[in-house]
Amino acid sequence: MNYAFAERVSQMESSVIREILKVTERPEVISFAGGLPAPELFPLKEIKAAFCHVLESGDPSVLQYSTTEGFLPLREYIASKMREKGSEAGPDNILVTNGSQQALDLLAKLFINPGDVVLVERPSYLGAIQTFRSYQARFISVPADNEGIDVEAMESAIKKQRPKLVYLTPTFKNPTGVTMSLERRWAVADLLGKYKVPLIEDDPYGELRYRGEPLPPVKSFDGSGRVIYLSTFSKTIAPGLRLGWIVADRALIRKLVLAKQGTDLHTGTLVQWAVQSYLENSDVSGHVRAIRKEYGRRRDIMLEEMEKNFPHDISWTRPDGGMFLWVTMPEHFDTVQLLGRAIEEKVAYVPGAPFYPDRDGLNTMRLNFSNSTPGQIKNGIQRLARLFSSCLNDTGIN
Ligand SMILES: Cc1ncc(COP(=O)(O)O)c(C=O)c1O
């Protein structure tokens, strides 16, 4: 059937990640490809108790339609956490969403006309690129190093291209794991005020720190009120809940409410009540500590194994938190082509190119360390190391 789709549909591409995940569902493949948390760490018992608690309360409102903004006690909890991070937020500054991904979609729906420019760092979260692209955004991408986005390059790109929005993941970025330095956070916040451009600060991984001291979000330096902060319970509790939030000034929250009404009226009442009950009645900080400890251990094992086995011409990031690290192969390598051979060797990664809006970064790849056991990490890295060594031998590089 030939459907007469809207023009923007031509921009919607199937995600490489989703396609790869299909292949890596085979149990013999060790997959560093997905971005999944470790399911054995989900607080299954506590979440079950929380759902039972709210259903047994006898209050039928738990199954009723509710407000688009989100469950007030949950928004109060989120606002108090934001204040602990140095950002002056109250419940009226919060919109509860179906995960951060919905937040990105709602923001794109509000801001992006076809052809509008979005400034992103290189590389950037694939899911955000896809969403902005589906609203027919154009991209300017600015280089980033081990301290985050290059602020000078960002300023000159803003001057030249006047972007409608900036999108950054300053802490433990997906895909590289890199964190923006404190100085650059200040500098970025200054630029937003100077050029009157809004920033979407996407922060799903901030709580997952394994080393070093926490850094305040850019939102906490937001003198001009231009930072739209996103976070989620996907990485600290469970992604299947589909629960995230937006923090922004009230005028923007009111517009977002209108946008969300057209999408889904509101986020599920039951899940919001249950998560709020879980947050109130369980040892959430103990749970997050346990995740940090285990993911930190997995990251260490992956890094150690790479150090021992990877050939010299390959470099990689050493993130202080999050779920990913980023590998850079010698210039001429094409990690999309190499993936087929990796899967034959029963190990998978995500090629780096889709994380660049201009499909650059052909010699890069993302590895996830949260979703494999220590034994799988060791075996998987050894398989990758053998593959890389044989490819480098084939090309005469060592
Ligand atoms: C940077 C970034 N933003 C947003 C999301 C979407 O998260 P959620 O599960 O809250 O929709 C992800 C998920 O991996 C992510 O890495």
mmCIF file of C-alpha atoms and ligand atoms in Angstrom:
data_model
loop_
_atom_site.group_PDB
_atom_site.id
_atom_site.type_symbol
_atom_site.label_atom_id
_atom_site.label_comp_id
_atom_site.label_asym_id
_atom_site.label_seq_id
_atom_site.Cartn_x
_atom_site.Cartn_y
_atom_site.Cartn_z
ATOM 1 C CA MET A 1 0.000 0.000 0.000
ATOM 2 C CA ASN A 2 1.323 3.462 -0.919
ATOM 3 C CA TYR A 3 0.412 5.871 1.851
ATOM 4 C CA ALA A 4 0.561 9.627 1.312
ATOM 5 C CA PHE A 5 2.623 10.342 4.394
ATOM 6 C CA ALA A 6 3.499 13.817 5.612
ATOM 7 C CA GLU A 7 6.783 15.189 4.290
ATOM 8 C CA ARG A 8 8.508 14.826 7.662
ATOM 9 C CA VAL A 9 8.023 11.049 7.574
ATOM 10 C CA SER A 10 10.804 10.807 5.005
ATOM 11 C CA GLN A 11 13.156 11.959 7.784
ATOM 12 C CA MET A 12 12.192 9.062 10.047
ATOM 13 C CA GLU A 13 14.715 6.296 9.782
ATOM 14 C CA SER A 14 14.797 3.037 11.598
ATOM 15 C CA SER A 15 17.389 3.230 14.364
ATOM 16 C CA VAL A 16 20.606 1.294 13.842
ATOM 17 C CA ILE A 17 20.513 0.488 17.543
ATOM 18 C CA ARG A 18 17.094 -1.120 17.364
ATOM 19 C CA GLU A 19 18.100 -3.132 14.291
ATOM 20 C CA ILE A 20 21.232 -4.371 16.031
ATOM 21 C CA LEU A 21 19.374 -5.230 19.192
ATOM 22 C CA LYS A 22 17.313 -7.657 17.147
ATOM 23 C CA VAL A 23 20.431 -9.592 16.103
ATOM 24 C CA THR A 24 21.940 -9.496 19.573
ATOM 25 C CA GLU A 25 18.902 -11.078 21.175
ATOM 26 C CA ARG A 26 20.593 -14.400 20.299
ATOM 27 C CA PRO A 27 21.887 -15.673 23.644
ATOM 28 C CA GLU A 28 25.335 -16.652 22.315
ATOM 29 C CA VAL A 29 26.124 -13.024 21.357
ATOM 30 C CA ILE A 30 27.737 -10.904 24.067
ATOM 31 C CA SER A 31 26.200 -7.536 23.451
ATOM 32 C CA PHE A 32 27.766 -4.232 24.418
ATOM 33 C CA ALA A 33 25.366 -2.651 21.942
ATOM 34 C CA GLY A 34 22.226 -1.798 23.878
ATOM 35 C CA GLY A 35 21.863 0.959 26.432
ATOM 36 C CA LEU A 36 20.158 -1.239 28.965
ATOM 37 C CA PRO A 37 20.508 -1.184 32.735
ATOM 38 C CA ALA A 38 21.228 -4.484 34.531
ATOM 39 C CA PRO A 39 17.837 -6.158 35.055
ATOM 40 C CA GLU A 40 19.108 -8.129 38.061
ATOM 41 C CA LEU A 41 19.448 -4.806 39.892
ATOM 42 C CA PHE A 42 15.848 -3.681 39.353
ATOM 43 C CA PRO A 43 14.068 -3.218 42.715
ATOM 44 C CA LEU A 44 11.415 -5.727 41.672
ATOM 45 C CA LYS A 45 10.164 -6.564 45.161
ATOM 46 C CA GLU A 46 9.924 -2.930 46.252
ATOM 47 C CA ILE A 47 8.172 -1.838 43.052
ATOM 48 C CA LYS A 48 5.713 -4.695 43.404
ATOM 49 C CA ALA A 49 5.032 -3.605 47.010
ATOM 50 C CA ALA A 50 4.547 -0.003 45.855
ATOM 51 C CA PHE A 51 2.008 -0.981 43.177
ATOM 52 C CA CYS A 52 0.165 -3.192 45.727
ATOM 53 C CA HIS A 53 0.238 -0.388 48.269
ATOM 54 C CA VAL A 54 -1.405 2.185 45.995
ATOM 55 C CA LEU A 55 -3.929 -0.296 44.592
ATOM 56 C CA GLU A 56 -4.875 -1.559 48.038
ATOM 57 C CA SER A 57 -5.287 1.962 49.383
ATOM 58 C CA GLY A 58 -8.920 1.821 48.253
ATOM 59 C CA ASP A 59 -8.655 5.182 46.468
ATOM 60 C CA PRO A 60 -10.062 4.668 42.963
ATOM 61 C CA SER A 61 -8.346 7.872 41.751
ATOM 62 C CA VAL A 62 -5.261 5.718 41.203
ATOM 63 C CA LEU A 63 -6.983 4.377 38.088
ATOM 64 C CA GLN A 64 -8.608 7.649 37.029
ATOM 65 C CA TYR A 65 -7.559 10.251 34.444
ATOM 66 C CA SER A 66 -5.332 12.807 36.117
ATOM 67 C CA THR A 67 -3.645 16.146 35.445
ATOM 68 C CA THR A 68 -1.308 16.596 32.500
ATOM 69 C CA GLU A 69 1.362 18.203 34.702
ATOM 70 C CA GLY A 70 1.750 15.004 36.722
ATOM 71 C CA PHE A 71 1.034 13.732 40.242
ATOM 72 C CA LEU A 72 1.667 16.613 42.634
ATOM 73 C CA PRO A 73 3.526 14.669 45.390
ATOM 74 C CA LEU A 74 5.817 13.237 42.691
ATOM 75 C CA ARG A 75 6.470 16.721 41.276
ATOM 76 C CA GLU A 76 7.179 17.945 44.814
ATOM 77 C CA TYR A 77 9.700 15.149 45.280
ATOM 78 C CA ILE A 78 11.401 15.953 41.946
ATOM 79 C CA ALA A 79 11.457 19.685 42.770
ATOM 80 C CA SER A 80 13.127 18.990 46.126
ATOM 81 C CA LYS A 81 15.795 16.891 44.377
ATOM 82 C CA MET A 82 16.361 19.719 41.894
ATOM 83 C CA ARG A 83 16.833 22.184 44.761
ATOM 84 C CA GLU A 84 19.446 19.843 46.258
ATOM 85 C CA LYS A 85 21.287 20.179 42.925
ATOM 86 C CA GLY A 86 21.236 23.975 43.240
ATOM 87 C CA SER A 87 18.325 24.721 40.944
ATOM 88 C CA GLU A 88 15.432 26.788 42.326
ATOM 89 C CA ALA A 89 12.507 24.618 41.247
ATOM 90 C CA GLY A 90 8.999 24.168 42.643
ATOM 91 C CA PRO A 91 6.314 21.695 41.509
ATOM 92 C CA ASP A 92 5.002 24.246 38.975
ATOM 93 C CA ASN A 93 8.328 24.032 37.181
ATOM 94 C CA ILE A 94 7.949 20.287 36.588
ATOM 95 C CA LEU A 95 6.158 18.284 33.909
ATOM 96 C CA VAL A 96 6.090 14.507 34.363
ATOM 97 C CA THR A 97 6.646 12.689 31.063
ATOM 98 C CA ASN A 98 6.707 9.182 29.633
ATOM 99 C CA GLY A 99 10.488 9.075 29.925
ATOM 100 C CA SER A 100 12.975 11.681 28.705
ATOM 101 C CA GLN A 101 12.379 10.531 25.167
ATOM 102 C CA GLN A 102 8.873 11.959 25.296
ATOM 103 C CA ALA A 103 10.288 15.154 26.762
ATOM 104 C CA LEU A 104 12.535 15.482 23.696
ATOM 105 C CA ASP A 105 9.609 14.906 21.383
ATOM 106 C CA LEU A 106 7.393 17.466 23.145
ATOM 107 C CA LEU A 107 10.164 20.056 23.049
ATOM 108 C CA ALA A 108 10.816 19.405 19.374
ATOM 109 C CA LYS A 109 7.066 19.729 18.719
ATOM 110 C CA LEU A 110 7.062 23.127 20.439
ATOM 111 C CA PHE A 111 10.242 24.602 19.010
ATOM 112 C CA ILE A 112 11.145 23.141 15.635
ATOM 113 C CA ASN A 113 9.814 24.442 12.333
ATOM 114 C CA PRO A 114 11.068 22.636 9.224
ATOM 115 C CA GLY A 115 14.610 23.851 8.533
ATOM 116 C CA ASP A 116 15.261 25.243 12.024
ATOM 117 C CA VAL A 117 18.760 24.717 13.309
ATOM 118 C CA VAL A 118 19.565 22.634 16.408
ATOM 119 C CA LEU A 119 23.095 22.876 17.778
ATOM 120 C CA VAL A 120 24.422 19.556 19.105
ATOM 121 C CA GLU A 121 27.837 18.322 20.186
ATOM 122 C CA ARG A 122 29.758 15.722 18.216
ATOM 123 C CA PRO A 123 28.827 12.940 18.925
ATOM 124 C CA SER A 124 25.341 13.224 20.483
ATOM 125 C CA TYR A 125 22.548 10.968 21.725
ATOM 126 C CA LEU A 126 21.086 9.204 18.707
ATOM 127 C CA GLY A 127 17.523 9.268 20.062
ATOM 128 C CA ALA A 128 17.613 13.069 20.266
ATOM 129 C CA ILE A 129 19.017 13.419 16.749
ATOM 130 C CA GLN A 130 16.259 11.165 15.426
ATOM 131 C CA THR A 131 13.533 13.097 17.211
ATOM 132 C CA PHE A 132 14.747 16.507 16.039
ATOM 133 C CA ARG A 133 15.214 15.137 12.551
ATOM 134 C CA SER A 134 11.621 13.860 12.494
ATOM 135 C CA TYR A 135 10.528 17.494 12.951
ATOM 136 C CA GLN A 136 12.759 18.408 9.984
ATOM 137 C CA ALA A 137 15.445 20.149 11.998
ATOM 138 C CA ARG A 138 18.827 20.923 10.468
ATOM 139 C CA PHE A 139 21.891 20.378 12.630
ATOM 140 C CA ILE A 140 25.091 22.168 13.367
ATOM 141 C CA SER A 141 27.450 19.966 15.296
ATOM 142 C CA VAL A 142 30.241 21.309 17.448
ATOM 143 C CA PRO A 143 33.286 19.254 18.474
ATOM 144 C CA ALA A 144 33.661 18.014 22.052
ATOM 145 C CA ASP A 145 36.736 16.736 23.894
ATOM 146 C CA ASN A 146 37.336 15.170 27.295
ATOM 147 C CA GLU A 147 35.917 18.241 29.048
ATOM 148 C CA GLY A 148 32.749 18.439 26.988
ATOM 149 C CA ILE A 149 31.724 20.766 24.193
ATOM 150 C CA ASP A 150 34.267 23.206 22.726
ATOM 151 C CA VAL A 151 32.791 26.456 24.038
ATOM 152 C CA GLU A 152 34.591 28.764 21.586
ATOM 153 C CA ALA A 153 33.396 26.694 18.638
ATOM 154 C CA MET A 154 29.937 26.709 20.184
ATOM 155 C CA GLU A 155 29.924 30.504 20.395
ATOM 156 C CA SER A 156 31.031 31.002 16.821
ATOM 157 C CA ALA A 157 28.447 28.448 15.609
ATOM 158 C CA ILE A 158 25.714 30.287 17.540
ATOM 159 C CA LYS A 159 26.804 33.625 16.030
ATOM 160 C CA LYS A 160 26.866 32.248 12.519
ATOM 161 C CA GLN A 161 23.837 29.949 12.492
ATOM 162 C CA ARG A 162 21.510 31.351 15.193
ATOM 163 C CA PRO A 163 20.195 27.950 16.344
ATOM 164 C CA LYS A 164 16.694 27.643 17.701
ATOM 165 C CA LEU A 165 17.853 25.214 20.378
ATOM 166 C CA VAL A 166 21.020 23.758 21.839
ATOM 167 C CA TYR A 167 20.969 20.120 22.952
ATOM 168 C CA LEU A 168 23.663 18.784 25.318
ATOM 169 C CA THR A 169 24.167 15.848 27.685
ATOM 170 C CA PRO A 170 26.789 17.373 29.984
ATOM 171 C CA THR A 171 27.118 14.466 32.431
ATOM 172 C CA PHE A 172 28.341 10.983 31.423
ATOM 173 C CA LYS A 173 27.207 11.588 27.900
ATOM 174 C CA ASN A 174 25.555 8.939 25.817
ATOM 175 C CA PRO A 175 27.537 7.846 23.747
ATOM 176 C CA THR A 176 31.045 8.741 25.036
ATOM 177 C CA GLY A 177 30.636 8.761 28.840
ATOM 178 C CA VAL A 178 32.444 12.141 28.953
ATOM 179 C CA THR A 179 31.473 14.831 31.504
ATOM 180 C CA MET A 180 31.630 18.571 30.893
ATOM 181 C CA SER A 181 33.970 20.437 33.259
ATOM 182 C CA LEU A 182 32.694 22.966 35.782
ATOM 183 C CA GLU A 183 34.299 25.887 33.896
ATOM 184 C CA ARG A 184 32.578 24.931 30.676
ATOM 185 C CA ARG A 185 29.224 24.573 32.450
ATOM 186 C CA TRP A 186 29.568 28.187 33.549
ATOM 187 C CA ALA A 187 30.691 29.251 30.112
ATOM 188 C CA VAL A 188 27.799 27.470 28.382
ATOM 189 C CA ALA A 189 25.272 29.068 30.775
ATOM 190 C CA ASP A 190 26.797 32.495 29.967
ATOM 191 C CA LEU A 191 26.461 31.929 26.225
ATOM 192 C CA LEU A 192 22.772 31.052 26.586
ATOM 193 C CA GLY A 193 22.129 34.396 28.262
ATOM 194 C CA LYS A 194 24.335 36.321 25.851
ATOM 195 C CA TYR A 195 22.733 34.916 22.681
ATOM 196 C CA LYS A 196 19.258 34.254 24.120
ATOM 197 C CA VAL A 197 19.183 30.638 23.012
ATOM 198 C CA PRO A 198 17.528 27.834 25.003
ATOM 199 C CA LEU A 199 19.479 24.733 26.058
ATOM 200 C CA ILE A 200 18.010 21.284 26.535
ATOM 201 C CA GLU A 201 20.192 19.765 29.246
ATOM 202 C CA ASP A 202 19.549 16.028 29.073
ATOM 203 C CA ASP A 203 20.670 14.344 32.283
ATOM 204 C CA PRO A 204 19.586 10.717 32.565
ATOM 205 C CA TYR A 205 22.910 9.490 33.982
ATOM 206 C CA GLY A 206 23.863 12.144 36.567
ATOM 207 C CA GLU A 207 23.137 9.878 39.560
ATOM 208 C CA LEU A 208 25.372 7.112 38.212
ATOM 209 C CA ARG A 209 28.757 8.438 39.346
ATOM 210 C CA TYR A 210 31.495 5.935 40.234
ATOM 211 C CA ARG A 211 34.445 8.274 40.720
ATOM 212 C CA GLY A 212 35.037 11.904 41.668
ATOM 213 C CA GLU A 213 32.714 14.583 43.013
ATOM 214 C CA PRO A 214 29.272 15.392 41.561
ATOM 215 C CA LEU A 215 29.090 18.500 39.374
ATOM 216 C CA PRO A 216 26.108 20.859 39.450
ATOM 217 C CA PRO A 217 23.916 20.782 36.340
ATOM 218 C CA VAL A 218 24.151 23.711 33.894
ATOM 219 C CA LYS A 219 20.581 24.405 35.076
ATOM 220 C CA SER A 220 22.006 25.526 38.431
ATOM 221 C CA PHE A 221 23.937 28.377 36.696
ATOM 222 C CA ASP A 222 20.908 29.351 34.692
ATOM 223 C CA GLY A 223 20.676 33.075 35.418
ATOM 224 C CA SER A 224 18.697 33.753 32.245
ATOM 225 C CA GLY A 225 16.133 30.939 32.737
ATOM 226 C CA ARG A 226 17.020 29.368 29.399
ATOM 227 C CA VAL A 227 17.919 25.861 30.525
ATOM 228 C CA ILE A 228 15.306 23.158 30.031
ATOM 229 C CA TYR A 229 16.439 20.275 32.200
ATOM 230 C CA LEU A 230 15.428 16.646 31.527
ATOM 231 C CA SER A 231 15.859 13.575 33.640
ATOM 232 C CA THR A 232 14.307 10.168 34.153
ATOM 233 C CA PHE A 233 13.809 7.238 36.515
ATOM 234 C CA SER A 234 14.865 4.892 33.691
ATOM 235 C CA LYS A 235 18.458 4.504 34.861
ATOM 236 C CA THR A 236 17.985 4.642 38.650
ATOM 237 C CA ILE A 237 14.789 2.578 38.974
ATOM 238 C CA ALA A 238 13.731 0.919 35.698
ATOM 239 C CA PRO A 239 13.158 2.044 32.097
ATOM 240 C CA GLY A 240 9.978 -0.028 31.717
ATOM 241 C CA LEU A 241 8.198 2.400 34.042
ATOM 242 C CA ARG A 242 8.530 5.071 31.318
ATOM 243 C CA LEU A 243 8.746 7.903 33.813
ATOM 244 C CA GLY A 244 10.786 11.059 33.330
ATOM 245 C CA TRP A 245 10.440 14.796 33.824
ATOM 246 C CA ILE A 246 11.130 18.264 32.478
ATOM 247 C CA VAL A 247 12.198 21.210 34.638
ATOM 248 C CA ALA A 248 11.616 24.623 33.052
ATOM 249 C CA ASP A 249 10.116 28.023 33.726
ATOM 250 C CA ARG A 250 6.372 28.103 34.231
ATOM 251 C CA ALA A 251 5.488 29.684 30.898
ATOM 252 C CA LEU A 252 7.257 26.886 29.041
ATOM 253 C CA ILE A 253 5.712 24.210 31.282
ATOM 254 C CA ARG A 254 2.272 25.608 30.392
ATOM 255 C CA LYS A 255 3.033 25.242 26.663
ATOM 256 C CA LEU A 256 4.461 21.778 27.198
ATOM 257 C CA VAL A 257 1.235 20.819 28.971
ATOM 258 C CA LEU A 258 -0.695 21.780 25.822
ATOM 259 C CA ALA A 259 1.705 19.785 23.664
ATOM 260 C CA LYS A 260 1.417 16.754 25.940
ATOM 261 C CA GLN A 261 -2.384 16.940 25.998
ATOM 262 C CA GLY A 262 -2.367 16.355 22.259
ATOM 263 C CA THR A 263 -0.010 13.433 22.647
ATOM 264 C CA ASP A 264 -1.305 11.347 25.559
ATOM 265 C CA LEU A 265 -3.330 13.573 27.947
ATOM 266 C CA HIS A 266 -1.061 12.599 30.827
ATOM 267 C CA THR A 267 1.456 10.042 32.049
ATOM 268 C CA GLY A 268 -0.158 6.949 33.622
ATOM 269 C CA THR A 269 -1.712 7.685 37.014
ATOM 270 C CA LEU A 270 -0.974 4.260 38.489
ATOM 271 C CA VAL A 271 2.726 4.315 37.620
ATOM 272 C CA GLN A 272 3.159 7.832 39.031
ATOM 273 C CA TRP A 273 1.439 6.950 42.299
ATOM 274 C CA ALA A 274 3.421 3.713 42.621
ATOM 275 C CA VAL A 275 6.786 5.342 41.945
ATOM 276 C CA GLN A 276 5.988 8.150 44.357
ATOM 277 C CA SER A 277 5.117 5.550 47.011
ATOM 278 C CA TYR A 278 8.348 3.675 46.248
ATOM 279 C CA LEU A 279 10.389 6.882 46.560
ATOM 280 C CA GLU A 280 8.720 7.702 49.864
ATOM 281 C CA ASN A 281 8.821 4.285 51.510
ATOM 282 C CA SER A 282 11.945 2.516 50.233
ATOM 283 C CA ASP A 283 15.660 2.963 50.709
ATOM 284 C CA VAL A 284 16.164 4.638 47.333
ATOM 285 C CA SER A 285 19.619 5.987 48.116
ATOM 286 C CA GLY A 286 20.694 2.496 49.217
ATOM 287 C CA HIS A 287 19.400 1.151 45.909
ATOM 288 C CA VAL A 288 21.240 3.791 43.861
ATOM 289 C CA ARG A 289 24.413 3.117 45.894
ATOM 290 C CA ALA A 290 24.143 -0.585 45.002
ATOM 291 C CA ILE A 291 23.774 0.239 41.286
ATOM 292 C CA ARG A 292 26.743 2.591 41.418
ATOM 293 C CA LYS A 293 28.883 -0.037 43.078
ATOM 294 C CA GLU A 294 28.054 -2.745 40.547
ATOM 295 C CA TYR A 295 28.258 -0.557 37.427
ATOM 296 C CA GLY A 296 31.507 0.949 38.705
ATOM 297 C CA ARG A 297 32.902 -2.573 39.076
ATOM 298 C CA ARG A 298 31.779 -3.494 35.559
ATOM 299 C CA ARG A 299 33.322 -0.343 34.128
ATOM 300 C CA ASP A 300 36.614 -1.143 35.909
ATOM 301 C CA ILE A 301 36.623 -4.690 34.549
ATOM 302 C CA MET A 302 35.933 -3.475 31.004
ATOM 303 C CA LEU A 303 38.675 -0.840 31.179
ATOM 304 C CA GLU A 304 41.167 -3.291 32.684
ATOM 305 C CA GLU A 305 40.442 -5.890 30.025
ATOM 306 C CA MET A 306 40.770 -3.286 27.244
ATOM 307 C CA GLU A 307 44.064 -2.093 28.717
ATOM 308 C CA LYS A 308 45.386 -5.666 28.720
ATOM 309 C CA ASN A 309 44.146 -6.775 25.312
ATOM 310 C CA PHE A 310 43.406 -3.936 22.882
ATOM 311 C CA PRO A 311 46.064 -3.099 20.294
ATOM 312 C CA HIS A 312 48.022 0.164 20.756
ATOM 313 C CA ASP A 313 46.455 2.123 17.906
ATOM 314 C CA ILE A 314 43.072 2.098 19.553
ATOM 315 C CA SER A 315 42.010 4.690 22.128
ATOM 316 C CA TRP A 316 38.991 4.945 24.414
ATOM 317 C CA THR A 317 37.340 7.134 27.058
ATOM 318 C CA ARG A 318 37.496 6.391 30.794
ATOM 319 C CA PRO A 319 34.179 7.726 32.092
ATOM 320 C CA ASP A 320 33.571 8.581 35.747
ATOM 321 C CA GLY A 321 29.980 7.370 35.501
ATOM 322 C CA GLY A 322 27.085 6.458 33.247
ATOM 323 C CA MET A 323 26.745 3.310 31.174
ATOM 324 C CA PHE A 324 28.987 3.746 28.142
ATOM 325 C CA LEU A 325 32.490 4.219 26.905
ATOM 326 C CA TRP A 326 33.661 5.220 23.465
ATOM 327 C CA VAL A 327 36.310 3.566 21.340
ATOM 328 C CA THR A 328 38.229 5.270 18.527
ATOM 329 C CA MET A 329 39.904 3.074 15.928
ATOM 330 C CA PRO A 330 42.564 4.254 13.456
ATOM 331 C CA GLU A 331 41.247 6.698 10.824
ATOM 332 C CA HIS A 332 40.488 4.367 7.927
ATOM 333 C CA PHE A 333 38.370 1.903 9.941
ATOM 334 C CA ASP A 334 34.693 1.506 9.226
ATOM 335 C CA THR A 335 32.985 0.131 12.331
ATOM 336 C CA VAL A 336 29.684 -0.332 10.480
ATOM 337 C CA GLN A 337 31.380 -2.802 8.135
ATOM 338 C CA LEU A 338 33.291 -4.398 10.993
ATOM 339 C CA LEU A 339 30.087 -5.106 12.913
ATOM 340 C CA GLY A 340 29.181 -8.075 10.712
ATOM 341 C CA ARG A 341 32.515 -9.718 11.567
ATOM 342 C CA ALA A 342 32.070 -8.881 15.247
ATOM 343 C CA ILE A 343 28.688 -10.586 15.285
ATOM 344 C CA GLU A 344 30.252 -13.654 13.620
ATOM 345 C CA GLU A 345 32.661 -13.611 16.588
ATOM 346 C CA LYS A 346 29.559 -13.380 18.829
ATOM 347 C CA VAL A 347 30.162 -9.930 20.214
ATOM 348 C CA ALA A 348 28.300 -6.697 19.381
ATOM 349 C CA TYR A 349 28.766 -2.946 19.749
ATOM 350 C CA VAL A 350 27.087 0.126 18.309
ATOM 351 C CA PRO A 351 28.931 1.828 15.440
ATOM 352 C CA GLY A 352 29.601 5.496 16.196
ATOM 353 C CA ALA A 353 28.422 7.092 12.914
ATOM 354 C CA PRO A 354 24.700 7.407 13.780
ATOM 355 C CA PHE A 355 25.656 9.534 16.806
ATOM 356 C CA TYR A 356 26.903 12.204 14.408
ATOM 357 C CA PRO A 357 24.173 14.101 12.552
ATOM 358 C CA ASP A 358 26.445 14.194 9.493
ATOM 359 C CA ARG A 359 27.341 10.475 9.756
ATOM 360 C CA ASP A 360 30.959 11.219 10.562
ATOM 361 C CA GLY A 361 32.887 9.131 13.123
ATOM 362 C CA LEU A 362 33.037 5.996 10.982
ATOM 363 C CA ASN A 363 36.020 4.754 12.994
ATOM 364 C CA THR A 364 34.261 4.972 16.375
ATOM 365 C CA MET A 365 31.983 2.734 18.437
ATOM 366 C CA ARG A 366 30.043 2.766 21.689
ATOM 367 C CA LEU A 367 30.359 0.027 24.298
ATOM 368 C CA ASN A 368 27.849 -0.463 27.113
ATOM 369 C CA PHE A 369 29.173 -1.927 30.367
ATOM 370 C CA SER A 370 26.053 -1.921 32.583
ATOM 371 C CA ASN A 371 24.144 -4.759 30.959
ATOM 372 C CA SER A 372 26.788 -7.543 30.826
ATOM 373 C CA THR A 373 28.069 -9.641 33.706
ATOM 374 C CA PRO A 374 31.765 -9.352 34.615
ATOM 375 C CA GLY A 375 32.409 -12.741 32.931
ATOM 376 C CA GLN A 376 30.687 -11.608 29.727
ATOM 377 C CA ILE A 377 32.619 -8.323 29.787
ATOM 378 C CA LYS A 378 35.947 -10.168 29.969
ATOM 379 C CA ASN A 379 35.020 -12.626 27.205
ATOM 380 C CA GLY A 380 33.432 -9.975 25.013
ATOM 381 C CA ILE A 381 36.397 -7.612 25.234
ATOM 382 C CA GLN A 382 38.779 -10.487 24.474
ATOM 383 C CA ARG A 383 36.707 -11.358 21.378
ATOM 384 C CA LEU A 384 36.781 -7.730 20.251
ATOM 385 C CA ALA A 385 40.521 -7.510 20.914
ATOM 386 C CA ARG A 386 41.185 -10.596 18.738
ATOM 387 C CA LEU A 387 39.045 -9.132 15.964
ATOM 388 C CA PHE A 388 40.740 -5.721 16.138
ATOM 389 C CA SER A 389 44.215 -7.252 16.180
ATOM 390 C CA SER A 390 43.467 -9.369 13.129
ATOM 391 C CA CYS A 391 42.022 -6.355 11.257
ATOM 392 C CA LEU A 392 45.036 -4.232 12.134
ATOM 393 C CA ASN A 393 47.348 -7.037 11.000
ATOM 394 C CA ASP A 394 45.431 -7.252 7.718
ATOM 395 C CA THR A 395 46.067 -3.549 7.131
ATOM 396 C CA GLY A 396 49.657 -3.648 8.362
ATOM 397 C CA ILE A 397 48.959 -1.299 11.306
ATOM 398 C CA ASN A 398 50.005 -2.311 14.803
HETATM 399 C C1 LIG B 1 20.855 10.872 26.658
HETATM 400 C C2 LIG B 1 19.547 10.167 26.739
HETATM 401 N N1 LIG B 1 18.413 10.887 26.733
HETATM 402 C C3 LIG B 1 17.211 10.308 26.817
HETATM 403 C C4 LIG B 1 17.082 8.936 26.906
HETATM 404 C C5 LIG B 1 15.700 8.342 26.981
HETATM 405 O O1 LIG B 1 15.447 7.894 28.278
HETATM 406 P P1 LIG B 1 14.015 7.494 28.794
HETATM 407 O O2 LIG B 1 14.054 6.039 29.084
HETATM 408 O O3 LIG B 1 13.812 8.312 30.026
HETATM 409 O O4 LIG B 1 13.014 7.849 27.743
HETATM 410 C C6 LIG B 1 18.221 8.141 26.910
HETATM 411 C C7 LIG B 1 18.109 6.676 26.968
HETATM 412 O O5 LIG B 1 19.012 5.920 26.817
HETATM 413 C C8 LIG B 1 19.490 8.772 26.831
HETATM 414 O O6 LIG B 1 20.636 8.070 26.828
#
